């Protein structure tokens, strides 16, 4: 008798074509990611049409590779989870249609999932969730604090009012003429410099868990331009270090405050910016003294976009009885609280 639950995850919301096979919601049998970064680099950002075209070219091979690496057949798969949103509509459509085709051809249940729920569930591959928990989500498109009291139910207690953290990293990197995506380059430079340049911190009103990064981004750009006009020299590494310090201080401080207020058992870090070395270290240092809260930080390959995280949330949703029908469509503006 078959007792293990096997879920395939498919992720194509942005510039990675990814397919994974996950056993019992937590054990990775395969996790294949085909990155398109090289194709988008020369444009300084993701070009939606190019992303869609790459997904079409890659998806079949990536599915095959994930199946082979996991050593499973379609008879073994209990559900196919796919990112239905948010993301680029043309990119999402490729994954959604591939998932629908496989579901229809092999009679396997289909589960549409939210991309950010996936980033959060990347953490469950490491450790079983204990509720209530708080997740700091920091990606290229999102920056939010998400509270969970049970599996599959998400409450956003704070979010960015303008730029996402990753977006701010990428824009500042572009100003410093660093390649796309800029986050890892700023992170590397920041560790070589000192945070000697005064930059603002957007705390917003007392008690708010919202974020704002556009003022900080403008301050960095103004600092550079003013120095240029005065003929002064600013060390990019010091500017990177100062920018990174400002971002991290606000993220970590609001996360700590919310963790205490909501009396959570775990704090999870999620999203591409979770790969940031400075952020990881600062969270570890800050939560070291808060013994009642367990801090979970995924390994780098589970921070950036992947499909193991999509299978991880799909596994839980499927257990809860979630099943999508063939009207499932790409939804670029999907709300995590309604997902
Ligand atoms: O989650 P993700 O892979 O894609 C989205 O769903 O948006 O996040 C990508 C973002 C990019 O903005 C990238 O610059 C940023 O994550 N990122 C980093 C680092 N690694 C990736 N930002 C800061 N430090 C890093 N080490
Ligand atoms: Zn992502």
Tab-separated table of C-alpha atoms and ligand atoms in Angstrom:
chain	number	residue	atom	x	y	z
A	1	UNK	CA	0.000	0.000	0.000
A	2	UNK	CA	1.268	3.454	-0.904
A	3	UNK	CA	1.649	5.680	2.152
A	4	UNK	CA	4.052	8.394	1.042
A	5	UNK	CA	2.677	11.574	-0.470
A	6	UNK	CA	4.575	12.697	-3.593
A	7	UNK	CA	3.985	16.199	-4.986
A	8	UNK	CA	5.415	17.830	-8.101
A	9	UNK	CA	5.983	21.602	-7.902
A	10	UNK	CA	6.181	23.892	-10.943
A	11	UNK	CA	7.390	27.503	-10.737
A	12	UNK	CA	7.646	29.949	-13.667
A	13	UNK	CA	6.527	33.277	-12.160
A	14	UNK	CA	9.629	35.258	-13.102
A	15	UNK	CA	12.997	34.305	-14.573
A	16	UNK	CA	13.568	30.772	-13.266
A	17	UNK	CA	11.989	27.693	-14.847
A	18	UNK	CA	11.807	25.285	-11.915
A	19	UNK	CA	10.357	21.833	-11.220
A	20	UNK	CA	10.738	19.766	-8.039
A	21	UNK	CA	9.491	16.498	-6.588
A	22	UNK	CA	8.828	16.471	-2.850
A	23	UNK	CA	8.043	13.521	-0.572
A	24	UNK	CA	5.701	13.971	2.393
A	25	UNK	CA	5.870	17.755	2.135
A	26	UNK	CA	9.427	17.991	3.424
A	27	UNK	CA	11.844	15.650	1.670
A	28	UNK	CA	13.350	16.891	-1.605
A	29	UNK	CA	13.664	14.082	-4.170
A	30	UNK	CA	14.689	16.545	-6.899
A	31	UNK	CA	14.824	20.325	-7.292
A	32	UNK	CA	15.770	21.527	-10.781
A	33	UNK	CA	16.148	25.246	-11.542
A	34	UNK	CA	16.973	26.626	-15.007
A	35	UNK	CA	17.949	30.243	-14.500
A	36	UNK	CA	17.601	32.858	-17.258
A	37	UNK	CA	19.668	35.509	-15.509
A	38	UNK	CA	22.318	35.529	-18.272
A	39	UNK	CA	19.665	36.389	-20.907
A	40	UNK	CA	18.230	39.311	-18.919
A	41	UNK	CA	21.527	40.718	-17.611
A	42	UNK	CA	22.292	42.827	-20.668
A	43	UNK	CA	18.917	44.572	-20.325
A	44	UNK	CA	19.489	45.336	-16.632
A	45	UNK	CA	16.292	43.571	-15.563
A	46	UNK	CA	13.795	40.849	-16.499
A	47	UNK	CA	12.229	41.321	-19.951
A	48	UNK	CA	8.779	39.657	-19.765
A	49	UNK	CA	8.638	38.472	-23.401
A	50	UNK	CA	12.093	36.921	-23.175
A	51	UNK	CA	11.163	35.248	-19.874
A	52	UNK	CA	8.051	33.643	-21.406
A	53	UNK	CA	9.982	32.402	-24.428
A	54	UNK	CA	12.650	30.798	-22.232
A	55	UNK	CA	10.007	29.113	-20.063
A	56	UNK	CA	8.424	27.571	-23.183
A	57	UNK	CA	11.802	26.293	-24.365
A	58	UNK	CA	12.864	24.930	-20.972
A	59	UNK	CA	9.763	23.599	-19.235
A	60	UNK	CA	9.545	20.138	-20.826
A	61	UNK	CA	13.221	19.389	-20.230
A	62	UNK	CA	13.118	20.664	-16.669
A	63	UNK	CA	10.067	18.471	-15.908
A	64	UNK	CA	11.831	15.438	-17.398
A	65	UNK	CA	15.019	16.110	-15.466
A	66	UNK	CA	13.125	16.513	-12.170
A	67	UNK	CA	11.251	13.231	-12.763
A	68	UNK	CA	14.469	11.369	-13.660
A	69	UNK	CA	16.452	12.730	-10.727
A	70	UNK	CA	13.650	11.823	-8.310
A	71	UNK	CA	13.343	8.406	-9.946
A	72	UNK	CA	9.532	8.526	-9.975
A	73	UNK	CA	6.824	7.863	-12.582
A	74	UNK	CA	3.544	9.751	-13.022
A	75	UNK	CA	1.778	6.893	-11.198
A	76	UNK	CA	3.718	7.878	-8.054
A	77	UNK	CA	2.615	11.523	-8.094
A	78	UNK	CA	-0.370	12.461	-5.917
A	79	UNK	CA	-0.679	16.127	-6.877
A	80	UNK	CA	0.831	18.774	-9.142
A	81	UNK	CA	1.284	22.162	-7.452
A	82	UNK	CA	1.890	25.210	-9.615
A	83	UNK	CA	2.441	28.922	-8.955
A	84	UNK	CA	-0.701	30.688	-10.167
A	85	UNK	CA	0.477	34.160	-9.049
A	86	UNK	CA	1.709	36.735	-8.368
A	87	UNK	CA	4.303	37.263	-11.106
A	88	UNK	CA	4.599	38.043	-14.808
A	89	UNK	CA	1.402	36.928	-16.524
A	90	UNK	CA	3.074	35.458	-19.630
A	91	UNK	CA	5.620	33.613	-17.502
A	92	UNK	CA	3.016	32.260	-15.065
A	93	UNK	CA	0.888	31.002	-17.963
A	94	UNK	CA	3.613	28.618	-19.136
A	95	UNK	CA	3.802	26.859	-15.768
A	96	UNK	CA	0.025	26.828	-15.266
A	97	UNK	CA	-0.569	25.310	-18.713
A	98	UNK	CA	2.192	22.727	-18.304
A	99	UNK	CA	0.672	21.708	-14.954
A	100	UNK	CA	-2.843	21.510	-16.435
A	101	UNK	CA	-1.613	19.404	-19.373
A	102	UNK	CA	0.184	16.924	-17.076
A	103	UNK	CA	-2.777	16.822	-14.703
A	104	UNK	CA	-5.195	16.093	-17.553
A	105	UNK	CA	-2.962	13.566	-19.336
A	106	UNK	CA	-2.175	11.530	-16.202
A	107	UNK	CA	-5.308	12.141	-14.120
A	108	UNK	CA	-3.357	13.802	-11.289
A	109	UNK	CA	-5.033	16.442	-9.057
A	110	UNK	CA	-3.971	20.047	-9.689
A	111	UNK	CA	-3.270	22.588	-6.915
A	112	UNK	CA	-2.709	26.284	-7.709
A	113	UNK	CA	-0.564	28.043	-5.092
A	114	UNK	CA	0.655	31.527	-4.173
A	115	UNK	CA	4.320	32.278	-4.928
A	116	UNK	CA	4.976	33.978	-1.582
A	117	UNK	CA	3.270	31.140	0.313
A	118	UNK	CA	5.900	29.015	-1.446
A	119	UNK	CA	8.757	31.206	-0.176
A	120	UNK	CA	7.355	30.850	3.354
A	121	UNK	CA	6.974	27.053	3.031
A	122	UNK	CA	10.607	26.696	1.887
A	123	UNK	CA	11.241	26.860	5.644
A	124	UNK	CA	9.119	23.772	6.340
A	125	UNK	CA	11.603	21.676	4.355
A	126	UNK	CA	14.031	22.434	7.221
A	127	UNK	CA	11.809	22.311	10.306
A	128	UNK	CA	8.163	21.501	11.085
A	129	UNK	CA	6.094	24.653	11.674
A	130	UNK	CA	5.000	25.635	15.186
A	131	UNK	CA	2.146	28.135	15.368
A	132	UNK	CA	1.724	31.005	15.756
A	133	UNK	CA	4.655	31.916	13.544
A	134	UNK	CA	5.842	35.063	11.849
A	135	UNK	CA	7.517	35.196	8.456
A	136	UNK	CA	9.603	38.076	7.190
A	137	UNK	CA	9.143	37.940	3.406
A	138	UNK	CA	11.728	39.909	1.451
A	139	UNK	CA	11.836	39.350	-2.297
A	140	UNK	CA	12.162	41.282	-5.538
A	141	UNK	CA	8.442	42.064	-5.605
A	142	UNK	CA	7.340	41.789	-1.962
A	143	UNK	CA	8.314	42.918	1.501
A	144	UNK	CA	5.884	41.884	4.204
A	145	UNK	CA	5.423	40.418	7.649
A	146	UNK	CA	3.063	37.446	7.493
A	147	UNK	CA	1.465	35.903	10.586
A	148	UNK	CA	0.255	32.278	10.517
A	149	UNK	CA	-1.907	30.600	13.171
A	150	UNK	CA	-2.374	27.403	11.171
A	151	UNK	CA	-1.227	25.723	7.946
A	152	UNK	CA	-2.230	27.466	4.720
A	153	UNK	CA	-3.771	30.572	6.323
A	154	UNK	CA	-1.820	33.827	5.943
A	155	UNK	CA	-2.381	37.226	7.566
A	156	UNK	CA	-0.331	40.180	6.345
A	157	UNK	CA	0.364	42.421	9.370
A	158	UNK	CA	2.686	44.811	7.508
A	159	UNK	CA	3.879	45.407	3.963
A	160	UNK	CA	5.846	47.861	1.881
A	161	UNK	CA	4.032	51.004	0.822
A	162	UNK	CA	6.304	51.503	-2.192
A	163	UNK	CA	9.382	49.537	-3.296
A	164	UNK	CA	10.099	45.993	-2.194
A	165	UNK	CA	13.445	45.447	-0.446
A	166	UNK	CA	14.863	43.504	-3.410
A	167	UNK	CA	13.670	46.178	-5.805
A	168	UNK	CA	15.499	48.838	-3.763
A	169	UNK	CA	18.645	46.678	-3.802
A	170	UNK	CA	18.421	46.265	-7.570
A	171	UNK	CA	17.820	50.001	-8.181
A	172	UNK	CA	20.670	51.099	-5.919
A	173	UNK	CA	22.913	48.534	-7.620
A	174	UNK	CA	21.991	49.938	-11.011
A	175	UNK	CA	22.930	53.450	-9.822
A	176	UNK	CA	26.296	52.046	-8.777
A	177	UNK	CA	26.555	50.415	-12.226
A	178	UNK	CA	26.576	46.905	-10.835
A	179	UNK	CA	25.136	44.010	-12.897
A	180	UNK	CA	21.586	42.645	-12.559
A	181	UNK	CA	20.386	41.292	-10.184
A	182	UNK	CA	22.130	43.765	-7.933
A	183	UNK	CA	21.257	42.396	-4.488
A	184	UNK	CA	24.161	39.943	-4.188
A	185	UNK	CA	26.641	42.575	-5.494
A	186	UNK	CA	25.530	45.191	-2.929
A	187	UNK	CA	25.724	42.497	-0.240
A	188	UNK	CA	29.311	41.637	-1.249
A	189	UNK	CA	30.376	45.323	-1.470
A	190	UNK	CA	28.700	46.134	1.843
A	191	UNK	CA	30.976	43.666	3.598
A	192	UNK	CA	34.052	45.421	2.177
A	193	UNK	CA	32.932	48.923	3.215
A	194	UNK	CA	31.944	50.807	6.384
A	195	UNK	CA	28.480	52.309	6.971
A	196	UNK	CA	29.894	55.844	7.262
A	197	UNK	CA	27.295	57.698	5.146
A	198	UNK	CA	24.202	58.986	6.910
A	199	UNK	CA	21.011	57.629	5.297
A	200	UNK	CA	17.380	57.728	6.479
A	201	UNK	CA	15.379	54.907	8.106
A	202	UNK	CA	11.634	54.840	7.349
A	203	UNK	CA	10.089	53.800	10.685
A	204	UNK	CA	6.631	55.184	9.691
A	205	UNK	CA	3.972	55.814	12.352
A	206	UNK	CA	4.295	54.338	15.841
A	207	UNK	CA	3.020	50.760	15.914
A	208	UNK	CA	3.001	50.260	12.124
A	209	UNK	CA	4.572	47.132	10.698
A	210	UNK	CA	4.584	48.607	7.201
A	211	UNK	CA	7.804	49.366	5.337
A	212	UNK	CA	8.968	52.007	2.849
A	213	UNK	CA	12.185	51.874	0.848
A	214	UNK	CA	11.715	54.454	-1.915
A	215	UNK	CA	12.921	57.361	0.285
A	216	UNK	CA	16.096	55.454	1.126
A	217	UNK	CA	16.659	54.597	-2.524
A	218	UNK	CA	16.274	58.301	-3.496
A	219	UNK	CA	18.622	59.332	-0.679
A	220	UNK	CA	21.312	56.997	-2.057
A	221	UNK	CA	20.867	58.379	-5.581
A	222	UNK	CA	20.937	62.014	-4.297
A	223	UNK	CA	24.041	61.362	-2.208
A	224	UNK	CA	25.844	60.066	-5.296
A	225	UNK	CA	24.701	62.929	-7.546
A	226	UNK	CA	25.523	65.644	-4.996
A	227	UNK	CA	28.997	64.220	-4.493
A	228	UNK	CA	29.484	64.077	-8.256
A	229	UNK	CA	28.483	67.748	-8.640
A	230	UNK	CA	30.865	68.797	-5.878
A	231	UNK	CA	33.629	66.747	-7.438
A	232	UNK	CA	33.854	64.591	-4.320
A	233	UNK	CA	34.587	60.918	-4.344
A	234	UNK	CA	32.234	58.477	-2.648
A	235	UNK	CA	33.382	54.928	-2.108
A	236	UNK	CA	30.698	52.607	-3.580
A	237	UNK	CA	31.496	50.053	-0.877
A	238	UNK	CA	30.765	52.587	1.897
A	239	UNK	CA	27.524	53.616	0.215
A	240	UNK	CA	26.550	49.927	-0.162
A	241	UNK	CA	27.373	49.287	3.505
A	242	UNK	CA	25.346	52.333	4.622
A	243	UNK	CA	22.358	51.361	2.448
A	244	UNK	CA	22.455	47.764	3.655
A	245	UNK	CA	22.652	48.867	7.294
A	246	UNK	CA	19.588	51.075	6.879
A	247	UNK	CA	17.511	48.314	5.207
A	248	UNK	CA	18.512	45.659	7.752
A	249	UNK	CA	17.978	47.854	10.812
A	250	UNK	CA	14.329	48.511	9.883
A	251	UNK	CA	13.584	44.925	8.762
A	252	UNK	CA	15.080	43.306	11.851
A	253	UNK	CA	13.688	45.794	14.337
A	254	UNK	CA	10.091	45.496	13.039
A	255	UNK	CA	10.367	41.702	12.912
A	256	UNK	CA	11.563	41.580	16.548
A	257	UNK	CA	8.743	43.882	17.682
A	258	UNK	CA	6.056	41.869	15.878
A	259	UNK	CA	7.467	38.555	17.173
A	260	UNK	CA	7.067	39.823	20.737
A	261	UNK	CA	3.644	41.436	20.215
A	262	UNK	CA	2.145	38.316	18.605
A	263	UNK	CA	3.981	35.963	20.968
A	264	UNK	CA	5.155	33.699	18.131
A	265	UNK	CA	6.989	30.393	18.499
A	266	UNK	CA	8.953	30.701	15.255
A	267	UNK	CA	10.294	33.441	12.993
A	268	UNK	CA	10.964	32.434	9.392
A	269	UNK	CA	12.977	34.296	6.787
A	270	UNK	CA	11.677	34.018	3.201
A	271	UNK	CA	12.278	35.358	-0.325
A	272	UNK	CA	15.290	36.142	-2.503
A	273	UNK	CA	16.670	38.851	-0.171
A	274	UNK	CA	16.811	36.175	2.552
A	275	UNK	CA	20.080	35.222	0.826
A	276	UNK	CA	21.551	38.493	2.147
A	277	UNK	CA	24.459	37.706	4.468
A	278	UNK	CA	24.073	40.878	6.509
A	279	UNK	CA	20.347	40.277	7.084
A	280	UNK	CA	20.885	36.636	8.063
A	281	UNK	CA	23.618	37.574	10.543
A	282	UNK	CA	21.686	40.468	12.049
A	283	UNK	CA	18.576	38.300	12.593
A	284	UNK	CA	20.690	35.553	14.155
A	285	UNK	CA	22.359	38.042	16.525
A	286	UNK	CA	19.080	39.727	17.462
A	287	UNK	CA	17.142	36.510	18.114
A	288	UNK	CA	20.033	34.785	19.931
A	289	UNK	CA	18.844	36.356	23.186
A	290	UNK	CA	15.132	35.581	22.580
A	291	UNK	CA	15.206	31.936	23.643
A	292	UNK	CA	11.460	31.332	23.329
A	293	UNK	CA	11.511	32.113	19.589
A	294	UNK	CA	13.048	29.664	17.096
A	295	UNK	CA	14.611	31.458	14.123
A	296	UNK	CA	14.581	29.537	10.824
A	297	UNK	CA	16.683	30.655	7.856
A	298	UNK	CA	16.648	28.556	4.669
A	299	UNK	CA	19.838	27.633	2.788
A	300	UNK	CA	20.584	29.911	-0.167
A	301	UNK	CA	19.177	27.564	-2.836
A	302	UNK	CA	15.782	27.592	-1.089
A	303	UNK	CA	15.742	31.403	-0.678
A	304	UNK	CA	15.742	32.322	-4.370
A	305	UNK	CA	12.944	31.102	-6.655
A	306	UNK	CA	12.652	27.300	-6.812
A	307	UNK	CA	9.902	24.703	-7.150
A	308	UNK	CA	10.573	22.681	-3.978
A	309	UNK	CA	8.944	25.537	-2.071
A	310	UNK	CA	5.924	25.422	-4.417
A	311	UNK	CA	5.582	21.658	-3.855
A	312	UNK	CA	5.955	22.272	-0.095
A	313	UNK	CA	2.965	24.619	0.094
A	314	UNK	CA	1.069	22.490	-2.466
A	315	UNK	CA	1.529	19.418	-0.274
A	316	UNK	CA	-0.141	21.124	2.693
A	317	UNK	CA	-2.935	22.636	0.598
A	318	UNK	CA	-3.633	19.238	-0.991
A	319	UNK	CA	-3.797	17.642	2.481
A	320	UNK	CA	-6.306	20.340	3.428
A	321	UNK	CA	-8.484	19.298	0.466
A	322	UNK	CA	-7.531	22.055	-1.964
A	323	UNK	CA	-7.963	21.073	-5.611
A	324	UNK	CA	-7.980	23.416	-8.583
A	325	UNK	CA	-10.026	22.665	-11.695
A	326	UNK	CA	-9.070	23.263	-15.309
A	327	UNK	CA	-10.291	26.857	-15.129
A	328	UNK	CA	-7.104	27.568	-13.135
A	329	UNK	CA	-5.467	30.617	-14.689
A	330	UNK	CA	-2.416	32.823	-14.165
A	331	UNK	CA	-3.310	35.545	-11.660
A	332	UNK	CA	-0.564	38.206	-11.560
A	333	UNK	CA	-2.230	40.077	-8.671
A	334	UNK	CA	-3.154	37.081	-6.486
A	335	UNK	CA	-3.629	38.097	-2.813
A	336	UNK	CA	-1.924	35.775	-0.289
A	337	UNK	CA	-4.731	36.218	2.252
A	338	UNK	CA	-7.252	34.965	-0.329
A	339	UNK	CA	-4.990	32.316	-1.853
B	1	LIG	O1	12.389	35.854	-4.393
B	1	LIG	P1	13.190	36.197	-5.584
B	1	LIG	O2	14.160	35.170	-6.111
B	1	LIG	O3	12.273	36.617	-6.757
B	1	LIG	C1	11.048	37.254	-6.479
B	1	LIG	O4	10.067	36.517	-6.186
B	1	LIG	O5	11.058	38.504	-6.507
B	1	LIG	O6	13.991	37.537	-5.217
B	1	LIG	C2	14.847	38.189	-6.101
B	1	LIG	C3	15.439	39.406	-5.394
B	1	LIG	C4	16.227	40.309	-6.336
B	1	LIG	O7	15.784	41.632	-6.122
B	1	LIG	C5	17.671	40.132	-5.867
B	1	LIG	O8	18.480	41.271	-6.063
B	1	LIG	C6	17.474	39.845	-4.403
B	1	LIG	O9	16.358	38.993	-4.357
B	1	LIG	N1	18.639	39.194	-3.785
B	1	LIG	C7	19.397	39.771	-2.825
B	1	LIG	C8	20.450	38.874	-2.530
B	1	LIG	N2	20.295	37.767	-3.318
B	1	LIG	C9	19.177	37.981	-4.075
B	1	LIG	N3	19.257	40.965	-2.204
B	1	LIG	C10	20.171	41.283	-1.279
B	1	LIG	N4	21.207	40.476	-0.942
B	1	LIG	C11	21.391	39.282	-1.535
B	1	LIG	N5	22.424	38.510	-1.194
B	2	LIG	ZN1	10.233	34.729	-5.455
